[in-house]
Coordinates of C-alpha atoms in Angstrom, one line a residue:
M101 CA -6.4 -25.6 28.8
A102 CA -6.7 -28.2 26.1
A103 CA -3.7 -26.8 24.2
D104 CA -1.5 -27.7 27.1
K105 CA -2.5 -31.3 27.0
A106 CA -2.5 -31.7 23.2
L107 CA 0.6 -29.8 22.2
D108 CA 4.2 -30.4 23.4
E109 CA 5.9 -27.3 21.9
E110 CA 5.4 -24.0 23.8
S111 CA 5.5 -22.1 20.5
E112 CA 2.5 -24.2 19.3
R113 CA 0.6 -23.7 22.5
H114 CA 1.3 -20.0 22.6
K115 CA -0.9 -19.1 19.6
Y116 CA -4.0 -20.2 21.6
Y117 CA -3.1 -17.8 24.5
M118 CA -1.9 -14.7 22.7
S119 CA -4.2 -11.8 21.9
V120 CA -5.1 -10.6 18.4
T121 CA -2.9 -7.5 19.0
E122 CA 0.1 -9.7 19.8
D123 CA -0.6 -11.8 16.7
E124 CA -0.6 -8.7 14.6
I125 CA 2.7 -7.4 16.2
R126 CA 4.4 -10.8 15.6
R127 CA 3.3 -10.9 12.0
G128 CA 4.1 -7.2 11.3
I129 CA 7.3 -6.8 13.2
I130 CA 8.9 -9.9 14.7
N131 CA 8.3 -12.2 11.7
A132 CA 8.9 -9.4 9.1
T133 CA 11.9 -9.0 6.9
D134 CA 14.2 -6.0 7.0
Q135 CA 12.8 -4.8 10.3
E136 CA 15.5 -2.1 10.5
K137 CA 14.2 -0.4 7.4
H138 CA 10.5 -0.8 7.8
C139 CA 9.6 -1.4 11.5
F140 CA 9.5 1.1 14.3
W141 CA 8.2 1.0 17.9
F142 CA 6.9 4.2 19.4
K143 CA 6.9 2.9 23.0
R144 CA 4.9 4.8 25.6
V145 CA 5.5 3.8 29.2
I146 CA 3.2 5.1 32.0
T147 CA 5.8 4.8 34.7
D148 CA 3.5 4.8 37.8
I149 CA 0.4 2.9 36.4
D150 CA 1.0 0.0 38.8
D151 CA 0.4 2.3 41.7
K152 CA -2.9 3.5 40.2
I153 CA -4.6 0.2 39.5
E154 CA -7.6 1.1 41.6
D155 CA -8.4 4.0 39.3
S156 CA -11.2 3.0 37.0
N157 CA -9.6 4.5 33.9
T158 CA -6.4 2.3 34.2
G159 CA -8.3 -0.6 32.6
K160 CA -8.0 1.3 29.3
F161 CA -4.2 1.0 29.5
I162 CA -3.5 -2.2 31.3
D163 CA -5.2 -5.6 31.5
K164 CA -7.4 -6.0 34.6
T165 CA -9.6 -8.7 36.0
W166 CA -13.4 -8.3 36.1
G167 CA -15.1 -7.5 39.3
N168 CA -14.9 -4.9 42.1
P169 CA -12.3 -4.4 43.2
S170 CA -10.4 -5.4 40.1
S171 CA -6.7 -6.2 40.0
V172 CA -4.0 -6.6 37.4
D173 CA -4.6 -9.7 35.1
K174 CA -1.2 -11.4 35.8
P175 CA -1.3 -14.0 33.1
A176 CA -2.1 -11.4 30.5
Q177 CA 0.7 -9.1 31.8
Q178 CA 3.2 -12.0 31.7
L179 CA 2.4 -12.6 28.1
L180 CA 2.7 -8.8 27.4
G181 CA 5.9 -8.6 29.4
K182 CA 7.5 -11.4 27.3
L183 CA 6.5 -9.7 24.1
R184 CA 7.5 -6.2 25.2
E185 CA 10.7 -6.9 27.1
K186 CA 12.1 -9.9 25.3
D187 CA 10.7 -10.6 21.8
L188 CA 10.4 -7.0 20.5
P189 CA 13.8 -5.8 21.7
K190 CA 15.3 -8.8 20.1
A191 CA 13.7 -8.0 16.7
L192 CA 14.4 -4.3 16.7
T193 CA 17.5 -2.3 17.1
S194 CA 17.6 0.4 19.8
S195 CA 17.5 3.1 17.0
N196 CA 14.1 1.8 15.9
V197 CA 12.6 2.1 19.4
I198 CA 11.4 5.6 20.4
R199 CA 10.4 5.6 24.1
Y200 CA 8.2 8.1 25.9
D201 CA 7.9 8.0 29.7
V202 CA 4.8 9.8 31.2
K203 CA 3.0 9.9 34.5
W204 CA -0.5 8.7 35.1
H205 CA -3.4 11.2 35.1
R206 CA -6.8 10.4 36.5
N207 CA -8.3 10.9 32.9
G208 CA -5.7 8.6 31.4
I209 CA -3.7 10.2 28.6
D210 CA -5.2 13.7 28.5
P211 CA -3.2 16.5 26.7
S212 CA -5.9 19.0 27.7
A213 CA -5.4 18.4 31.4
S214 CA -1.7 17.6 31.6
Q215 CA 1.1 19.7 30.2
E216 CA 3.3 16.6 30.2
H217 CA 0.8 14.6 28.1
A218 CA 0.5 17.5 25.7
Q219 CA 4.2 17.6 25.2
Y220 CA 4.3 13.8 24.8
I221 CA 1.6 13.9 22.1
E222 CA 3.3 16.7 20.3
K223 CA 6.7 14.9 20.3
L224 CA 5.0 11.6 19.2
C225 CA 3.5 13.3 16.2
T226 CA 6.8 15.1 15.3
D227 CA 8.8 11.9 15.6
L228 CA 6.3 9.9 13.6
Y229 CA 6.3 12.4 10.8
D230 CA 10.1 12.8 10.7
T231 CA 10.6 9.0 10.8
L232 CA 8.2 8.2 8.0
T233 CA 9.5 11.1 5.9
D234 CA 13.1 10.0 6.3
R235 CA 12.3 6.4 5.4
I236 CA 10.3 7.4 2.3
N237 CA 13.1 9.6 1.1
R238 CA 15.6 6.8 1.7
G239 CA 13.4 4.4 -0.3
I240 CA 13.2 6.8 -3.2
E241 CA 17.0 7.3 -3.2
E242 CA 17.6 3.6 -3.1
D243 CA 15.2 3.0 -6.0
Q244 CA 16.8 5.7 -8.1
S245 CA 20.3 4.4 -7.5
T246 CA 19.4 0.8 -8.5
N247 CA 17.2 1.6 -11.5
T248 CA 19.6 3.1 -14.1
E249 CA 18.1 4.8 -17.2
D250 CA 17.4 2.5 -20.0
H251 CA 17.1 4.3 -23.4
L252 CA 15.8 1.3 -25.2
T253 CA 13.0 0.7 -22.7
E254 CA 12.1 4.4 -22.8
E255 CA 11.9 4.3 -26.6
L256 CA 9.7 1.2 -26.6
F257 CA 7.5 2.8 -24.1
Q258 CA 7.1 5.9 -26.2
H259 CA 6.3 3.9 -29.3
G260 CA 3.8 1.8 -27.4
S261 CA 2.1 4.9 -26.0
F262 CA 1.9 6.4 -29.5
C263 CA 0.3 3.3 -31.0
K264 CA -2.2 3.2 -28.1
R265 CA -3.3 6.8 -28.7
K266 CA -3.6 6.3 -32.4
C267 CA -5.6 3.1 -32.0
E268 CA -8.0 4.9 -29.7
L269 CA -8.7 7.5 -32.4
F270 CA -8.6 5.3 -35.5
H271 CA -11.8 4.7 -37.4
G272 CA -12.0 2.2 -40.3
R273 CA -12.9 3.2 -43.9
D274 CA -15.5 0.6 -44.4
E275 CA -18.3 3.2 -44.8
F276 CA -16.3 5.2 -47.4
L277 CA -15.4 2.1 -49.4
T278 CA -19.0 0.9 -49.4
T279 CA -20.2 4.2 -50.7
V280 CA -17.6 4.1 -53.5
K281 CA -18.6 0.6 -54.5
E282 CA -22.3 1.4 -54.5
T283 CA -21.8 4.5 -56.6
I284 CA -19.8 2.6 -59.2
K285 CA -22.5 0.0 -59.5
E286 CA -25.2 2.7 -59.9
R287 CA -23.3 4.6 -62.6
S288 CA -22.1 1.5 -64.4
N289 CA -24.6 2.2 -67.2
C290 CA -24.0 6.0 -67.3
R291 CA -21.6 7.8 -69.5
V292 CA -18.8 8.7 -67.1
A293 CA -15.3 9.9 -67.7
W294 CA -12.9 7.7 -65.8
R295 CA -9.3 8.0 -65.0
I296 CA -8.8 5.4 -62.4
R297 CA -6.3 2.9 -61.2
L298 CA -8.0 0.6 -58.8
R299 CA -7.1 -2.8 -57.7
K300 CA -9.7 -5.5 -57.9
D301 CA -10.0 -5.7 -54.2
L302 CA -11.5 -2.1 -54.1
L303 CA -14.2 -3.1 -56.6
D304 CA -15.0 -6.0 -54.3
G305 CA -15.1 -3.7 -51.3
Q306 CA -11.8 -5.1 -49.7
G307 CA -9.6 -2.0 -49.3
C308 CA -8.0 1.1 -50.7
H309 CA -4.4 2.0 -51.5
G310 CA -2.5 5.3 -51.4
N311 CA -1.6 5.4 -55.1
E312 CA -5.2 5.0 -56.4
E313 CA -6.8 7.8 -58.2
M314 CA -10.4 8.4 -59.3
A315 CA -12.1 11.1 -61.4
W316 CA -15.8 11.3 -62.1

């Protein structure tokens, strides 16, 4: 392969050999931070699959070569073996690896045809649920223990929320002030009784103040 000739480092060459699945595993687990908190491996092992390679359905669970008869794809299995037996165990503690050993069935993994497979699926679902629930609860507890209550922040938040609500409902008084201005102009030549204290800016249509009074 060209990568063998062009690249000296095995780690650089490996990315041209590994599968998309392996790349995802390396990014999501091996190269992740805090694997103990966030990464778990639910590891299923079909203990006798090597003895059933001739079964046509085994190709869904192990890499096989094309053709008839087919056989195990040894280069692919070597890459998988390194990932499964060396790299992943090095990244994860034993408590983060949950293993399930099952026997092969001619239909593959078939809970409807195998009592053992049905029990495996049931336990897998239970373990997955319990593990995720436990980690979520731990995360909530850690967050609550590190984020102490801040009364100032809470008060600022309440004031900000109040202002936001009021701004959404506020409507200006331009229409009202314009009506007042036009009415005053129209009645300027009429005999009107006034008792008014208005600032000049009201007469110019600029605004209104709480201590202003008007009588017609």
